[in-house]
Each structure stands twice: as structure tokens, then as C-alpha cells.
PDB file of C-alpha atoms in Angstrom:
ATOM      1  CA  MET A  11     -71.692   9.943 -38.477  1.00  0.00           C
ATOM      2  CA  SER A  12     -70.935   6.331 -37.835  1.00  0.00           C
ATOM      3  CA  PHE A  13     -73.737   4.738 -35.485  1.00  0.00           C
ATOM      4  CA  PRO A  14     -71.361   2.234 -32.762  1.00  0.00           C
ATOM      5  CA  LEU A  15     -74.505  -0.598 -32.398  1.00  0.00           C
ATOM      6  CA  PHE A  16     -74.787  -1.725 -35.931  1.00  0.00           C
ATOM      7  CA  ASP A  17     -70.714  -1.250 -35.946  1.00  0.00           C
ATOM      8  CA  LEU A  18     -69.554  -5.045 -37.104  1.00  0.00           C
ATOM      9  CA  THR A  19     -65.825  -3.189 -38.095  1.00  0.00           C
ATOM     10  CA  GLY A  20     -63.370  -6.226 -37.052  1.00  0.00           C
ATOM     11  CA  ARG A  21     -65.918  -8.899 -36.002  1.00  0.00           C
ATOM     12  CA  ARG A  22     -66.205 -12.164 -38.892  1.00  0.00           C
ATOM     13  CA  ALA A  23     -68.776 -13.909 -39.391  1.00  0.00           C
ATOM     14  CA  LEU A  24     -69.705 -17.149 -41.461  1.00  0.00           C
ATOM     15  CA  ILE A  25     -72.563 -17.899 -43.242  1.00  0.00           C
ATOM     16  CA  THR A  26     -73.456 -20.855 -43.790  1.00  0.00           C
ATOM     17  CA  GLY A  27     -75.149 -21.460 -47.762  1.00  0.00           C
ATOM     18  CA  SER A  28     -74.080 -18.578 -48.602  1.00  0.00           C
ATOM     19  CA  GLY A  29     -73.021 -18.456 -52.795  1.00  0.00           C
ATOM     20  CA  GLN A  30     -76.956 -17.022 -53.757  1.00  0.00           C
ATOM     21  CA  GLY A  31     -80.405 -15.770 -52.772  1.00  0.00           C
ATOM     22  CA  ILE A  32     -80.515 -14.710 -49.311  1.00  0.00           C
ATOM     23  CA  GLY A  33     -77.455 -16.002 -47.627  1.00  0.00           C
ATOM     24  CA  TYR A  34     -75.306 -14.213 -50.351  1.00  0.00           C
ATOM     25  CA  ALA A  35     -77.334 -10.845 -49.183  1.00  0.00           C
ATOM     26  CA  LEU A  36     -76.696 -10.928 -45.836  1.00  0.00           C
ATOM     27  CA  ALA A  37     -72.881 -12.198 -46.660  1.00  0.00           C
ATOM     28  CA  ARG A  38     -73.201  -8.743 -48.562  1.00  0.00           C
ATOM     29  CA  GLY A  39     -75.302  -6.927 -45.950  1.00  0.00           C
ATOM     30  CA  LEU A  40     -72.848  -7.846 -42.973  1.00  0.00           C
ATOM     31  CA  ALA A  41     -69.385  -6.476 -44.838  1.00  0.00           C
ATOM     32  CA  GLN A  42     -71.140  -3.300 -46.212  1.00  0.00           C
ATOM     33  CA  HIS A  43     -71.740  -2.665 -42.487  1.00  0.00           C
ATOM     34  CA  GLY A  44     -67.719  -3.544 -41.487  1.00  0.00           C
ATOM     35  CA  ALA A  45     -67.697  -7.581 -40.902  1.00  0.00           C
ATOM     36  CA  LYS A  46     -65.163  -9.199 -42.596  1.00  0.00           C
ATOM     37  CA  VAL A  47     -67.281 -12.352 -43.862  1.00  0.00           C
ATOM     38  CA  VAL A  48     -66.806 -16.347 -44.710  1.00  0.00           C
ATOM     39  CA  ILE A  49     -68.930 -17.340 -47.099  1.00  0.00           C
ATOM     40  CA  ASN A  50     -69.430 -21.509 -46.986  1.00  0.00           C
ATOM     41  CA  GLY A  51     -71.196 -24.191 -49.964  1.00  0.00           C
ATOM     42  CA  ARG A  52     -71.151 -26.927 -50.951  1.00  0.00           C
ATOM     43  CA  ASN A  53     -70.993 -26.086 -54.412  1.00  0.00           C
ATOM     44  CA  ALA A  54     -67.215 -24.081 -55.330  1.00  0.00           C
ATOM     45  CA  GLU A  55     -67.554 -23.320 -58.493  1.00  0.00           C
ATOM     46  CA  ARG A  56     -70.451 -21.109 -57.131  1.00  0.00           C
ATOM     47  CA  THR A  57     -69.185 -20.397 -53.791  1.00  0.00           C
ATOM     48  CA  HIS A  58     -66.508 -18.900 -55.587  1.00  0.00           C
ATOM     49  CA  ALA A  59     -68.264 -16.569 -57.911  1.00  0.00           C
ATOM     50  CA  ALA A  60     -70.208 -15.624 -55.319  1.00  0.00           C
ATOM     51  CA  ALA A  61     -66.275 -14.949 -53.126  1.00  0.00           C
ATOM     52  CA  ASP A  62     -65.424 -13.427 -56.459  1.00  0.00           C
ATOM     53  CA  GLU A  63     -68.023 -10.609 -57.172  1.00  0.00           C
ATOM     54  CA  LEU A  64     -68.539  -9.602 -53.293  1.00  0.00           C
ATOM     55  CA  ARG A  65     -64.647  -8.414 -53.565  1.00  0.00           C
ATOM     56  CA  ALA A  66     -64.973  -6.572 -56.356  1.00  0.00           C
ATOM     57  CA  GLU A  67     -66.953  -4.154 -54.557  1.00  0.00           C
ATOM     58  CA  GLY A  68     -64.599  -3.962 -51.804  1.00  0.00           C
ATOM     59  CA  ALA A  69     -65.937  -6.818 -49.456  1.00  0.00           C
ATOM     60  CA  ASP A  70     -63.488  -9.141 -46.657  1.00  0.00           C
ATOM     61  CA  ILE A  71     -64.061 -12.065 -47.233  1.00  0.00           C
ATOM     62  CA  ALA A  72     -62.917 -15.601 -47.360  1.00  0.00           C
ATOM     63  CA  VAL A  73     -64.155 -19.460 -48.727  1.00  0.00           C
ATOM     64  CA  SER A  74     -64.630 -22.668 -46.153  1.00  0.00           C
ATOM     65  CA  ILE A  75     -66.167 -25.004 -48.675  1.00  0.00           C
ATOM     66  CA  PHE A  76     -68.418 -28.138 -46.460  1.00  0.00           C
ATOM     67  CA  ASP A  77     -71.765 -30.328 -46.371  1.00  0.00           C
ATOM     68  CA  VAL A  78     -73.092 -29.115 -43.490  1.00  0.00           C
ATOM     69  CA  THR A  79     -75.061 -31.841 -43.599  1.00  0.00           C
ATOM     70  CA  ASP A  80     -71.704 -33.890 -42.099  1.00  0.00           C
ATOM     71  CA  ALA A  81     -71.230 -33.369 -38.849  1.00  0.00           C
ATOM     72  CA  SER A  82     -67.604 -34.817 -39.127  1.00  0.00           C
ATOM     73  CA  ALA A  83     -66.518 -32.309 -42.171  1.00  0.00           C
ATOM     74  CA  VAL A  84     -68.644 -29.344 -40.232  1.00  0.00           C
ATOM     75  CA  SER A  85     -66.408 -30.170 -36.843  1.00  0.00           C
ATOM     76  CA  ASN A  86     -62.809 -29.485 -38.965  1.00  0.00           C
ATOM     77  CA  ALA A  87     -63.185 -26.969 -41.175  1.00  0.00           C
ATOM     78  CA  ILE A  88     -64.992 -24.900 -38.421  1.00  0.00           C
ATOM     79  CA  ASP A  89     -61.091 -25.421 -36.852  1.00  0.00           C
ATOM     80  CA  GLU A  90     -60.018 -24.486 -40.599  1.00  0.00           C
ATOM     81  CA  ILE A  91     -61.437 -21.335 -39.918  1.00  0.00           C
ATOM     82  CA  GLU A  92     -60.098 -20.289 -36.741  1.00  0.00           C
ATOM     83  CA  GLN A  93     -56.808 -21.349 -37.490  1.00  0.00           C
ATOM     84  CA  ASP A  94     -56.658 -20.161 -40.729  1.00  0.00           C
ATOM     85  CA  HIS A  95     -58.456 -16.719 -41.109  1.00  0.00           C
ATOM     86  CA  GLY A  96     -59.112 -15.603 -36.844  1.00  0.00           C
ATOM     87  CA  GLN A  97     -62.347 -16.431 -33.948  1.00  0.00           C
ATOM     88  CA  ILE A  98     -66.119 -16.548 -35.588  1.00  0.00           C
ATOM     89  CA  ASP A  99     -68.170 -14.264 -33.924  1.00  0.00           C
ATOM     90  CA  ILE A 100     -71.175 -14.409 -35.423  1.00  0.00           C
ATOM     91  CA  LEU A 101     -72.572 -17.148 -36.998  1.00  0.00           C
ATOM     92  CA  ILE A 102     -75.568 -17.440 -39.387  1.00  0.00           C
ATOM     93  CA  ASN A 103     -76.634 -20.709 -40.226  1.00  0.00           C
ATOM     94  CA  ASN A 104     -79.115 -20.146 -43.223  1.00  0.00           C
ATOM     95  CA  ALA A 105     -78.129 -22.877 -45.130  1.00  0.00           C
ATOM     96  CA  GLY A 106     -80.930 -25.030 -45.997  1.00  0.00           C
ATOM     97  CA  MET A 107     -83.680 -26.458 -48.639  1.00  0.00           C
ATOM     98  CA  GLN A 108     -87.508 -27.110 -50.198  1.00  0.00           C
ATOM     99  CA  PHE A 109     -89.994 -29.614 -51.519  1.00  0.00           C
ATOM    100  CA  ARG A 110     -93.533 -29.167 -52.045  1.00  0.00           C
ATOM    101  CA  THR A 111     -95.346 -32.537 -52.790  1.00  0.00           C
ATOM    102  CA  PRO A 112     -98.605 -34.160 -51.097  1.00  0.00           C
ATOM    103  CA  LEU A 113     -97.482 -35.351 -47.221  1.00  0.00           C
ATOM    104  CA  GLU A 114     -99.584 -38.708 -48.319  1.00  0.00           C
ATOM    105  CA  ASP A 115     -96.985 -38.690 -51.226  1.00  0.00           C
ATOM    106  CA  PHE A 116     -93.685 -37.479 -49.529  1.00  0.00           C
ATOM    107  CA  PRO A 117     -90.540 -40.009 -50.544  1.00  0.00           C
ATOM    108  CA  LEU A 118     -89.557 -41.306 -48.013  1.00  0.00           C
ATOM    109  CA  ASP A 119     -85.540 -39.846 -48.701  1.00  0.00           C
ATOM    110  CA  GLN A 120     -86.818 -35.854 -48.958  1.00  0.00           C
ATOM    111  CA  TRP A 121     -87.805 -36.360 -45.425  1.00  0.00           C
ATOM    112  CA  GLU A 122     -83.943 -37.596 -43.928  1.00  0.00           C
ATOM    113  CA  LYS A 123     -82.801 -34.994 -46.279  1.00  0.00           C
ATOM    114  CA  LEU A 124     -84.969 -32.218 -45.040  1.00  0.00           C
ATOM    115  CA  MET A 125     -83.852 -33.554 -42.144  1.00  0.00           C
ATOM    116  CA  GLN A 126     -80.539 -32.973 -42.423  1.00  0.00           C
ATOM    117  CA  THR A 127     -80.331 -30.150 -44.354  1.00  0.00           C
ATOM    118  CA  ASN A 128     -82.612 -27.607 -42.454  1.00  0.00           C
ATOM    119  CA  ILE A 129     -82.507 -28.608 -37.936  1.00  0.00           C
ATOM    120  CA  SER A 130     -79.132 -31.294 -38.499  1.00  0.00           C
ATOM    121  CA  SER A 131     -76.933 -29.025 -39.715  1.00  0.00           C
ATOM    122  CA  LEU A 132     -78.217 -25.865 -37.421  1.00  0.00           C
ATOM    123  CA  PHE A 133     -77.378 -28.271 -34.782  1.00  0.00           C
ATOM    124  CA  TYR A 134     -73.768 -29.451 -36.401  1.00  0.00           C
ATOM    125  CA  VAL A 135     -72.673 -26.188 -36.687  1.00  0.00           C
ATOM    126  CA  GLY A 136     -74.007 -24.131 -33.548  1.00  0.00           C
ATOM    127  CA  GLN A 137     -72.623 -26.537 -31.659  1.00  0.00           C
ATOM    128  CA  ALA A 138     -69.137 -26.434 -32.841  1.00  0.00           C
ATOM    129  CA  VAL A 139     -69.262 -22.768 -33.471  1.00  0.00           C
ATOM    130  CA  ALA A 140     -70.279 -22.531 -29.735  1.00  0.00           C
ATOM    131  CA  LYS A 141     -67.508 -24.480 -27.944  1.00  0.00           C
ATOM    132  CA  LYS A 142     -65.062 -21.487 -30.029  1.00  0.00           C
ATOM    133  CA  MET A 143     -66.997 -18.935 -28.647  1.00  0.00           C
ATOM    134  CA  ILE A 144     -67.676 -20.216 -24.881  1.00  0.00           C
ATOM    135  CA  PRO A 145     -64.555 -19.898 -23.545  1.00  0.00           C
ATOM    136  CA  ARG A 146     -64.460 -16.188 -25.187  1.00  0.00           C
ATOM    137  CA  GLY A 147     -67.641 -15.499 -23.002  1.00  0.00           C
ATOM    138  CA  ALA A 148     -69.228 -13.652 -26.336  1.00  0.00           C
ATOM    139  CA  GLY A 149     -70.841 -14.421 -29.515  1.00  0.00           C
ATOM    140  CA  ARG A 150     -74.171 -14.266 -31.562  1.00  0.00           C
ATOM    141  CA  ILE A 151     -75.879 -17.298 -33.420  1.00  0.00           C
ATOM    142  CA  ILE A 152     -78.531 -16.359 -35.577  1.00  0.00           C
ATOM    143  CA  ASN A 153     -80.576 -19.439 -36.915  1.00  0.00           C
ATOM    144  CA  MET A 154     -82.686 -18.961 -40.488  1.00  0.00           C
ATOM    145  CA  ALA A 155     -86.176 -20.304 -39.522  1.00  0.00           C
ATOM    146  CA  SER A 156     -89.032 -19.346 -41.824  1.00  0.00           C
ATOM    147  CA  VAL A 157     -92.927 -18.335 -41.829  1.00  0.00           C
ATOM    148  CA  GLN A 158     -93.726 -21.921 -41.908  1.00  0.00           C
ATOM    149  CA  SER A 159     -91.836 -21.622 -38.005  1.00  0.00           C
ATOM    150  CA  ALA A 160     -95.908 -20.801 -37.393  1.00  0.00           C
ATOM    151  CA  LEU A 161     -98.030 -21.378 -40.911  1.00  0.00           C
ATOM    152  CA  ALA A 162     -98.648 -24.075 -42.916  1.00  0.00           C
ATOM    153  CA  ARG A 163     -99.219 -24.346 -46.305  1.00  0.00           C
ATOM    154  CA  PRO A 164    -100.344 -27.576 -48.512  1.00  0.00           C
ATOM    155  CA  GLY A 165     -97.351 -30.069 -49.546  1.00  0.00           C
ATOM    156  CA  ILE A 166     -94.745 -28.498 -47.586  1.00  0.00           C
ATOM    157  CA  ALA A 167     -95.392 -30.073 -44.597  1.00  0.00           C
ATOM    158  CA  PRO A 168     -92.408 -31.950 -43.738  1.00  0.00           C
ATOM    159  CA  TYR A 169     -90.276 -28.019 -44.465  1.00  0.00           C
ATOM    160  CA  THR A 170     -92.669 -26.799 -42.135  1.00  0.00           C
ATOM    161  CA  ALA A 171     -91.890 -28.709 -39.703  1.00  0.00           C
ATOM    162  CA  THR A 172     -88.169 -28.527 -39.657  1.00  0.00           C
ATOM    163  CA  LYS A 173     -88.620 -24.902 -39.655  1.00  0.00           C
ATOM    164  CA  GLY A 174     -90.885 -25.470 -36.352  1.00  0.00           C
ATOM    165  CA  ALA A 175     -88.569 -26.952 -34.679  1.00  0.00           C
ATOM    166  CA  VAL A 176     -85.305 -24.005 -35.920  1.00  0.00           C
ATOM    167  CA  ARG A 177     -87.407 -22.049 -33.864  1.00  0.00           C
ATOM    168  CA  ASN A 178     -87.785 -24.197 -30.810  1.00  0.00           C
ATOM    169  CA  LEU A 179     -84.016 -24.981 -30.956  1.00  0.00           C
ATOM    170  CA  THR A 180     -82.918 -22.026 -31.248  1.00  0.00           C
ATOM    171  CA  SER A 181     -84.609 -21.618 -27.558  1.00  0.00           C
ATOM    172  CA  GLY A 182     -82.811 -23.839 -26.711  1.00  0.00           C
ATOM    173  CA  MET A 183     -79.773 -22.284 -27.210  1.00  0.00           C
ATOM    174  CA  ALA A 184     -80.373 -19.792 -25.955  1.00  0.00           C
ATOM    175  CA  THR A 185     -80.817 -21.112 -22.716  1.00  0.00           C
ATOM    176  CA  ASP A 186     -78.117 -23.302 -22.758  1.00  0.00           C
ATOM    177  CA  TRP A 187     -75.766 -20.503 -23.993  1.00  0.00           C
ATOM    178  CA  ALA A 188     -76.138 -17.743 -22.484  1.00  0.00           C
ATOM    179  CA  LYS A 189     -74.637 -17.615 -19.555  1.00  0.00           C
ATOM    180  CA  TYR A 190     -71.439 -18.291 -21.535  1.00  0.00           C
ATOM    181  CA  GLY A 191     -72.084 -14.474 -23.267  1.00  0.00           C
ATOM    182  CA  LEU A 192     -73.321 -16.247 -26.234  1.00  0.00           C
ATOM    183  CA  ARG A 193     -76.741 -14.743 -28.023  1.00  0.00           C
ATOM    184  CA  VAL A 194     -78.908 -17.187 -29.340  1.00  0.00           C
ATOM    185  CA  ASN A 195     -81.774 -15.628 -32.011  1.00  0.00           C
ATOM    186  CA  ALA A 196     -84.033 -16.359 -34.973  1.00  0.00           C
ATOM    187  CA  ILE A 197     -85.074 -14.670 -37.850  1.00  0.00           C
ATOM    188  CA  ALA A 198     -87.762 -15.873 -40.136  1.00  0.00           C
ATOM    189  CA  PRO A 199     -88.039 -15.183 -43.638  1.00  0.00           C
ATOM    190  CA  GLY A 200     -92.049 -14.457 -45.279  1.00  0.00           C
ATOM    191  CA  TYR A 201     -91.756 -15.360 -49.030  1.00  0.00           C
ATOM    192  CA  PHE A 202     -89.139 -13.722 -50.623  1.00  0.00           C
ATOM    193  CA  LYS A 203     -88.002 -14.203 -54.211  1.00  0.00           C
ATOM    194  CA  THR A 204     -84.452 -16.369 -54.222  1.00  0.00           C
ATOM    195  CA  PRO A 205     -84.164 -19.765 -56.501  1.00  0.00           C
ATOM    196  CA  LEU A 206     -85.124 -21.703 -53.357  1.00  0.00           C
ATOM    197  CA  ASN A 207     -88.902 -20.017 -54.542  1.00  0.00           C
ATOM    198  CA  GLU A 208     -88.014 -20.049 -57.954  1.00  0.00           C
ATOM    199  CA  ALA A 209     -91.175 -22.244 -59.348  1.00  0.00           C
ATOM    200  CA  LEU A 210     -93.797 -19.954 -56.736  1.00  0.00           C
ATOM    201  CA  ILE A 211     -92.484 -16.701 -58.396  1.00  0.00           C
ATOM    202  CA  ASN A 212     -92.256 -17.627 -61.660  1.00  0.00           C
ATOM    203  CA  ASP A 213     -96.570 -18.418 -60.626  1.00  0.00           C
ATOM    204  CA  ALA A 214     -98.438 -15.760 -61.762  1.00  0.00           C
ATOM    205  CA  GLU A 215    -101.879 -17.696 -59.597  1.00  0.00           C
ATOM    206  CA  PHE A 216     -99.589 -18.012 -56.492  1.00  0.00           C
ATOM    207  CA  SER A 217     -97.477 -14.460 -56.707  1.00  0.00           C
ATOM    208  CA  GLU A 218    -101.514 -12.633 -57.139  1.00  0.00           C
ATOM    209  CA  TRP A 219    -102.760 -14.518 -53.770  1.00  0.00           C
ATOM    210  CA  LEU A 220     -99.695 -13.189 -51.733  1.00  0.00           C
ATOM    211  CA  ALA A 221     -99.896  -9.754 -52.924  1.00  0.00           C
ATOM    212  CA  LYS A 222    -103.382 -10.286 -51.052  1.00  0.00           C
ATOM    213  CA  ARG A 223    -102.666 -12.013 -48.818  1.00  0.00           C
ATOM    214  CA  THR A 224     -99.756  -9.754 -47.812  1.00  0.00           C
ATOM    215  CA  PRO A 225    -100.393  -6.369 -46.105  1.00  0.00           C
ATOM    216  CA  VAL A 226     -97.158  -5.012 -47.535  1.00  0.00           C
ATOM    217  CA  GLY A 227     -98.696  -6.424 -51.234  1.00  0.00           C
ATOM    218  CA  ARG A 228     -95.783  -8.119 -52.501  1.00  0.00           C
ATOM    219  CA  TRP A 229     -92.683 -10.315 -52.149  1.00  0.00           C
ATOM    220  CA  GLY A 230     -89.710  -9.405 -49.599  1.00  0.00           C
ATOM    221  CA  ASN A 231     -86.130  -8.087 -51.436  1.00  0.00           C
ATOM    222  CA  VAL A 232     -83.613 -10.715 -49.802  1.00  0.00           C
ATOM    223  CA  ASP A 233     -81.632  -7.128 -49.182  1.00  0.00           C
ATOM    224  CA  GLU A 234     -84.943  -6.813 -46.289  1.00  0.00           C
ATOM    225  CA  LEU A 235     -83.391  -9.167 -44.397  1.00  0.00           C
ATOM    226  CA  VAL A 236     -80.360  -7.190 -44.575  1.00  0.00           C
ATOM    227  CA  GLY A 237     -80.800  -5.679 -41.343  1.00  0.00           C
ATOM    228  CA  ALA A 238     -82.351  -7.578 -39.181  1.00  0.00           C
ATOM    229  CA  ALA A 239     -79.374  -9.442 -39.507  1.00  0.00           C
ATOM    230  CA  VAL A 240     -77.161  -6.634 -38.904  1.00  0.00           C
ATOM    231  CA  PHE A 241     -79.521  -5.873 -35.860  1.00  0.00           C
ATOM    232  CA  LEU A 242     -78.997  -9.804 -33.946  1.00  0.00           C
ATOM    233  CA  GLY A 243     -75.220  -9.842 -34.532  1.00  0.00           C
ATOM    234  CA  SER A 244     -74.790  -6.536 -33.126  1.00  0.00           C
ATOM    235  CA  ASP A 245     -74.495  -4.320 -29.906  1.00  0.00           C
ATOM    236  CA  ALA A 246     -77.530  -3.216 -30.610  1.00  0.00           C
ATOM    237  CA  ALA A 247     -79.477  -6.588 -29.760  1.00  0.00           C
ATOM    238  CA  SER A 248     -76.960  -7.351 -26.863  1.00  0.00           C
ATOM    239  CA  PHE A 249     -80.414  -7.860 -24.010  1.00  0.00           C
ATOM    240  CA  VAL A 250     -81.884 -10.104 -27.113  1.00  0.00           C
ATOM    241  CA  ASN A 251     -82.403 -14.063 -26.504  1.00  0.00           C
ATOM    242  CA  GLY A 252     -83.996 -16.280 -27.686  1.00  0.00           C
ATOM    243  CA  HIS A 253     -85.989 -14.236 -29.800  1.00  0.00           C
ATOM    244  CA  THR A 254     -87.589 -15.173 -33.547  1.00  0.00           C
ATOM    245  CA  LEU A 255     -87.467 -12.253 -35.559  1.00  0.00           C
ATOM    246  CA  PHE A 256     -90.630 -12.443 -38.445  1.00  0.00           C
ATOM    247  CA  VAL A 257     -89.576 -10.359 -41.461  1.00  0.00           C
ATOM    248  CA  ASP A 258     -92.781 -11.152 -43.548  1.00  0.00           C
ATOM    249  CA  GLY A 259     -94.554  -8.363 -44.884  1.00  0.00           C
ATOM    250  CA  GLY A 260     -96.945  -8.504 -41.805  1.00  0.00           C
ATOM    251  CA  ILE A 261     -98.320 -12.071 -43.282  1.00  0.00           C
ATOM    252  CA  SER A 262     -98.294 -14.068 -40.165  1.00  0.00           C
ATOM    253  CA  ILE A 263    -100.291 -11.654 -37.964  1.00  0.00           C
ATOM    254  CA  SER A 264    -102.771 -11.042 -40.712  1.00  0.00           C
ATOM    255  CA  LEU A 265    -105.650 -12.241 -41.276  1.00  0.00           C
TER     256      LEU A 265
END
């Protein structure tokens, strides 16, 4: 039985920050649905190791090592990907970082780093890829937002600011680029078991609070984000534009 609306066969997806965590899970998931995937990271050793693991599973994987916070490096890398591997049909802006400390003590250098990594990079990569997609009249861009696009917690106010910006920039991209055949949406994960959340995962008190606070009653597993990415990257979402899809076990809608 085939499901052509969700079939990604023949499409090429670039996923930033995909050497581990959510990006890695999405690379595997999209490959399992037929996509050719370009994984990206700054750490060449880790990214190539991830690529080898995915290839061992039968995935069609290429690697592009570049820093998403460097606009010039991004532009050059997108040119090289399209020249060496073919057109990018799906972009997932996944690269991101976290830094936790009370707002009154938040270091200025970490503020700048968060802004560059979580929002400027999304603009750099999104614009560079859109410039390739627009003449072709088609493309899917998926930005990774967060449940913190709508909610705040102590100690992560700058992160919350960046993810709110991701959600709003997604709306702007969708509005500007829909006329060219592009569809731009976002996924807002809740609390997932990832290296970014390792400190919280190891905090028994926080995990207990999270289980009680989330209607589903547990942490999310990264594989549970694959369906949302496949949907938004496929023909099934041809009339979905500017939407932020919360995948959070219900935490954002429950008191």
C-alpha cells in the first residue's frame, strides 16, 4: 500500500544541525519516506559519523559542513549543495542552542550567541534556499520553533524570545514567498529527550513536574516529530502555509 500524498521519493531535504538529537531523527525519518537528505553541522567528525550510521540503514545521505551563523558560509554552502547534489526541495531549519540562567545575570555574549544561532541562522539559510526555490516555483521550508514560542519558564527568557521570533518569521516568510509556490511552516516541539535537554532530563524533580504538567504524562521521544515533518514537507500540506504545529503532548493547551 502506498500513500502518495506523504511520499517524499526523489525530493532532497537539507536539515541543519542534524548530527544528533531532533535533526538526526528527522533525517532518518525523511529518508525512510523516500527523501534524499543532506545533513549539516559544524562538528565534521560527529556529522560524518551520523551520516555513516544513516547510510548503514540504507538512507541516501550527503554531508555539508558549515556554520549556520555565518551568512557568507551559508550562501556558499547552498550553492555547493545544489551544484554537487541537486536542488533542495525541503529545508528544515533545525539548528539551535539553549543557555539557562536567571535573566538578571544573563551574559551579553550568550544573548548574542542565542540570537545568531536560533534566529539569524534561520534567516540566513532560509533566504539562501528560497532564492533557489523561487525560480523553480516550489519548495517547502520548515522552521523549528518551540513550545516556548507561546510559553515562558524561569531562566530561559532569551531563548523564549528567539523562538517567538522563529514563529513570527515563519509567518513573514509564508506571506512573502507563497506567491512563488513555497510553503513555509513551523514545528513547535514540547519537551523532548535530546542532548539540549540533558540537564533537565537528569533532574528528577523537573521530570516529575513535567509528567504532571503534560496531559500525555511524559517526555517526548524525538521520533514522534517525524510525522509532522513528513506532513509539512509533502504534498499533503499543499495548502498549509504559515502554520506552527505544536507537538508537545498537550502542554501548551492545558492548565
